[in-house]
mmCIF file of C-alpha atoms in Angstrom:
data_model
loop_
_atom_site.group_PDB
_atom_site.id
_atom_site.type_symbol
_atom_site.label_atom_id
_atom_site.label_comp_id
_atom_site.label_asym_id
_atom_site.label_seq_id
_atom_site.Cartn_x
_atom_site.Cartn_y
_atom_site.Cartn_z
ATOM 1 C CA UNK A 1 -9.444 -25.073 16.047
ATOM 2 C CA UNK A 2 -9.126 -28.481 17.613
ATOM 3 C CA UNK A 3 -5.782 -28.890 15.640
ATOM 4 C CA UNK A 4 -4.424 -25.890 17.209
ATOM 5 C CA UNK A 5 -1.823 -27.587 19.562
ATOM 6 C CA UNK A 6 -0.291 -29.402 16.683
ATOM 7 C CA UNK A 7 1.119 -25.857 15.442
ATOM 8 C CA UNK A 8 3.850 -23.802 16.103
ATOM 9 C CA UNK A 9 2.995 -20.732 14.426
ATOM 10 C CA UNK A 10 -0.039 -18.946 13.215
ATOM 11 C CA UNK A 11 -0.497 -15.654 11.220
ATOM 12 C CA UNK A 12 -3.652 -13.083 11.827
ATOM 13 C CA UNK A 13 -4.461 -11.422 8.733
ATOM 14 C CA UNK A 14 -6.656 -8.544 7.680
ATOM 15 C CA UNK A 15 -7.504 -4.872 9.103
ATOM 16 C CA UNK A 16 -8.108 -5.554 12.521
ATOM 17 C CA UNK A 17 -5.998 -7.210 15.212
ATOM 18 C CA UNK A 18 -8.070 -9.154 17.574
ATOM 19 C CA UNK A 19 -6.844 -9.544 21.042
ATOM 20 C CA UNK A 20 -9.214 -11.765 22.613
ATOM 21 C CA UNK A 21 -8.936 -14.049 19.510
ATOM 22 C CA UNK A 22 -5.267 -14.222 20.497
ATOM 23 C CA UNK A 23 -5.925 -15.132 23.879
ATOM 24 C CA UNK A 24 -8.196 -17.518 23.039
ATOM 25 C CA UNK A 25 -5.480 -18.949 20.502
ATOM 26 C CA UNK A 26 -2.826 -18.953 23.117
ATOM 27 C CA UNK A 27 -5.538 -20.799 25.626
ATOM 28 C CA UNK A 28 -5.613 -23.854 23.275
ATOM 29 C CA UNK A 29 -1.826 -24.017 22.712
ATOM 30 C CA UNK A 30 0.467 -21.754 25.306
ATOM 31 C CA UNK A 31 3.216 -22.295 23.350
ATOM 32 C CA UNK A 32 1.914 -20.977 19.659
ATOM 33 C CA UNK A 33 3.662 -18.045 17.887
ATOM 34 C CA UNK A 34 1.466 -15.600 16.731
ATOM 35 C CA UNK A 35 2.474 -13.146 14.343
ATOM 36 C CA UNK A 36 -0.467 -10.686 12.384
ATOM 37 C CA UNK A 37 -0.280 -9.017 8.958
ATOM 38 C CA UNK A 38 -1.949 -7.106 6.589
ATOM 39 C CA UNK A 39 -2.852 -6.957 3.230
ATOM 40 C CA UNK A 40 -1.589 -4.561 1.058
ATOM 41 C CA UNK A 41 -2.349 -4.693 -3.195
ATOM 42 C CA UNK A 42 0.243 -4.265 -5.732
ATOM 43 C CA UNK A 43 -1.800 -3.952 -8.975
ATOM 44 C CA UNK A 44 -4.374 -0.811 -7.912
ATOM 45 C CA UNK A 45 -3.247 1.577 -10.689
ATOM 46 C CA UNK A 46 -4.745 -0.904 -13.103
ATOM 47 C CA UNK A 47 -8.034 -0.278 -12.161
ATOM 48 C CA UNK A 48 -10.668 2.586 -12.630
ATOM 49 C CA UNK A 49 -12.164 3.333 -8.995
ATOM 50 C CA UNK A 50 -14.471 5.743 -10.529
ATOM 51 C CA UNK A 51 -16.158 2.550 -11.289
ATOM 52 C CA UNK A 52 -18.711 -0.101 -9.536
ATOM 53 C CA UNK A 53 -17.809 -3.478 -8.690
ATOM 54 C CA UNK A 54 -18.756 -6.885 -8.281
ATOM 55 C CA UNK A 55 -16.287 -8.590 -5.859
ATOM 56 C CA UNK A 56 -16.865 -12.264 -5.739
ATOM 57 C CA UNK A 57 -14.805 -14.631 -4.037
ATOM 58 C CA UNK A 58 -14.098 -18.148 -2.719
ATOM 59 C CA UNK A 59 -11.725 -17.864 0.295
ATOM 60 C CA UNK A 60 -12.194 -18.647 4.164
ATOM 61 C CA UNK A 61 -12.985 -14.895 4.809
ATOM 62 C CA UNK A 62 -14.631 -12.897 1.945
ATOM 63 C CA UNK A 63 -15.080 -10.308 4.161
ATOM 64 C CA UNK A 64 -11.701 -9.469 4.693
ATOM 65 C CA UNK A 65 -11.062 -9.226 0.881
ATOM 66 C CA UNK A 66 -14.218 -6.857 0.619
ATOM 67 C CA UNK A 67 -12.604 -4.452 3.502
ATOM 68 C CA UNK A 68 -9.439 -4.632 2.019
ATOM 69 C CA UNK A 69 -11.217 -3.473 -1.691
ATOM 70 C CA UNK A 70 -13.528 -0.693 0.438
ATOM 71 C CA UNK A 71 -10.070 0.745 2.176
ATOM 72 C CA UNK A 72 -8.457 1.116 -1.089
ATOM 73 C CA UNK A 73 -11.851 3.224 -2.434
ATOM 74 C CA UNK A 74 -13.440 0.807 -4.756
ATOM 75 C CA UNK A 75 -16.954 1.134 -4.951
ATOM 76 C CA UNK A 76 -18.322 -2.521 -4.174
ATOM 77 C CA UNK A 77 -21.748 -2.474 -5.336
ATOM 78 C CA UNK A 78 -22.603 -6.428 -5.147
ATOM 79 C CA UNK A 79 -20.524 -9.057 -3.469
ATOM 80 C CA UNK A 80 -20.916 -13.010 -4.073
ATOM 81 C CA UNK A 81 -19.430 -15.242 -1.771
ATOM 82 C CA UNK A 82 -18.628 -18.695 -2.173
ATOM 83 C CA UNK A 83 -17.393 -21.494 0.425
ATOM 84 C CA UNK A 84 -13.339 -21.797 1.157
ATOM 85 C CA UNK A 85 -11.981 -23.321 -1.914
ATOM 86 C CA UNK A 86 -14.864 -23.108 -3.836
ATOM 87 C CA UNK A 87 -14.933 -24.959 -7.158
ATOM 88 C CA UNK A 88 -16.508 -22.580 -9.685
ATOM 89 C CA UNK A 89 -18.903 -23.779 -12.570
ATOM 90 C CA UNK A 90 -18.911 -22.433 -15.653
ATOM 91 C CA UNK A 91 -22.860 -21.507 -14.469
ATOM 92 C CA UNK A 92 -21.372 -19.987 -11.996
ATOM 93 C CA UNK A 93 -19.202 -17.601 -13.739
ATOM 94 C CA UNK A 94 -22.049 -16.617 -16.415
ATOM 95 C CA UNK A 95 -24.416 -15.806 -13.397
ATOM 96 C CA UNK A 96 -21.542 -13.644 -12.415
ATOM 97 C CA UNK A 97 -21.394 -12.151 -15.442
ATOM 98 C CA UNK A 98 -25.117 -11.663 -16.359
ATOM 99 C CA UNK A 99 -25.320 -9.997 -12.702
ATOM 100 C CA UNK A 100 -22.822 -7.484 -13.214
ATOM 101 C CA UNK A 101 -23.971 -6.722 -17.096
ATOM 102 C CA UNK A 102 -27.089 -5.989 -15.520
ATOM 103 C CA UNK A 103 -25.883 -3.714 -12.813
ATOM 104 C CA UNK A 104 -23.376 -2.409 -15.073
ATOM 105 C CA UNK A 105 -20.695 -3.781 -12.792
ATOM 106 C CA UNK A 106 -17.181 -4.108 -13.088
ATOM 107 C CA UNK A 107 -15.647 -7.619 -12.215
ATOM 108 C CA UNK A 108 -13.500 -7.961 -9.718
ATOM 109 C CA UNK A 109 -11.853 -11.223 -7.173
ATOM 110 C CA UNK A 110 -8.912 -12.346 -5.647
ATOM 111 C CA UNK A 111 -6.247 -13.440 -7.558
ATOM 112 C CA UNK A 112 -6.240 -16.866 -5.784
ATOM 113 C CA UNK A 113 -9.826 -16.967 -7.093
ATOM 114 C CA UNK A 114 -8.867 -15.609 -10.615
ATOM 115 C CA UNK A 115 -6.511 -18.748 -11.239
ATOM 116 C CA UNK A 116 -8.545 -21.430 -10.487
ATOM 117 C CA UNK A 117 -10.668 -19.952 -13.372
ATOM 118 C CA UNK A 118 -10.706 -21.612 -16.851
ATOM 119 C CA UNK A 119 -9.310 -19.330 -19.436
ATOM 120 C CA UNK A 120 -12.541 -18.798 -20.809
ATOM 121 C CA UNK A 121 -14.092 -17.996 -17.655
ATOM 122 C CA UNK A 122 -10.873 -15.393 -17.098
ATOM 123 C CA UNK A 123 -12.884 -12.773 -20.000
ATOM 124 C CA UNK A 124 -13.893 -9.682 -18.328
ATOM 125 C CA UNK A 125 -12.552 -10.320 -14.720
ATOM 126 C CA UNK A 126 -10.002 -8.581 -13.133
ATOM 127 C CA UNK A 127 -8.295 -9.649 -9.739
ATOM 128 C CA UNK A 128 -6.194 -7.699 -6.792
ATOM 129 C CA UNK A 129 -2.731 -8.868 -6.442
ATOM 130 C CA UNK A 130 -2.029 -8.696 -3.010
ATOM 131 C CA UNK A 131 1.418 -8.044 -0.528
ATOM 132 C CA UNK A 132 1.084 -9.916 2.445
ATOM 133 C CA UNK A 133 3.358 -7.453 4.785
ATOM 134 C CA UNK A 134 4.028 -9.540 8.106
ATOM 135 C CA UNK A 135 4.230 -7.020 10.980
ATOM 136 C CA UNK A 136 7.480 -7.608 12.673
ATOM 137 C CA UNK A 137 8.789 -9.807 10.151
ATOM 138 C CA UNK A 138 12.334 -9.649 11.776
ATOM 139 C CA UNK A 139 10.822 -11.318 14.995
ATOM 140 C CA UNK A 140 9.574 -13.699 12.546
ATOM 141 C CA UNK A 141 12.712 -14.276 10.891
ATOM 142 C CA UNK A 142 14.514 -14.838 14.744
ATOM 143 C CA UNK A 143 11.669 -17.474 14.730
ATOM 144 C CA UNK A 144 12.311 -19.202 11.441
ATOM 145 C CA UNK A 145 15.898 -19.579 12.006
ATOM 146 C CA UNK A 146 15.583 -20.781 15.691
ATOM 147 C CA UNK A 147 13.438 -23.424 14.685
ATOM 148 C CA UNK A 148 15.747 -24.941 11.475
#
């Protein structure tokens, strides 16, 4: 947060827009753009919701992933988080796996999380493509072109 003021523009993202974050983001640097958006997948139909899941992850807000999985009715029986940028072991990955073979648990991340996998780590895990849909993307645009 203390490197606020050295931004121009910053994007919300996720379910809920949070107005008092925004004027707390606006205290710290008056002349910031804010513009939110929301997740939206683009792979669902690959995927058996009738099923339970193990959602693991390694972003700056797992929870947000997990909401977006719940909204879209998967059954989320276990979740694993990780830090931001999380390295995973191949330890890792087979503690994963032996979790959700035990639980009889589908595997599922992000598919930021998915590629920093080693192809033999990939085996049995599945990952949400997501749309990031910026909410009045033609403001945004205005913005974009203003500042070139």
């Amino acid at each position: 947060m203390s490197n606020i003021s050295n931004y121009d523009v910053a994007f919300l993202n996720g379910e809920n827009k949070n107005k008092k974050f925004e004027i707390y983001l606006k205290k710290l640097n008056p002349d910031l753009k804010i513009f939110n958006a929301k997740y939206y997948p683009r792979n669902l139909r690959s995927f058996k919701l009738n099923k339970n899941f193990l959602m693991f992850s390694g972003i700056g807000n797992s929870l947000e992933f997990e909401k977006t999985l719940k909204k879209y009715k998967f059954k989320i029986k276990k979740t694993i988080s990780f830090p931001d940028h999380y390295n995973f072991t191949d330890f890792d990955i087979k503690k994963i796996k032996k979790i959700a073979k035990q639980k009889k648990l589908e595997i599922i991340t992000t598919e930021k999380d998915y590629y920093r996998l080693s192809s033999s780590n990939k085996k049995n895990i599945k990952y949400l493509k997501i749309y990031l849909k910026i909410k009045n993307e033609e403001n945004f645009k205005k913005f974009l072109i203003k500042t070139l």
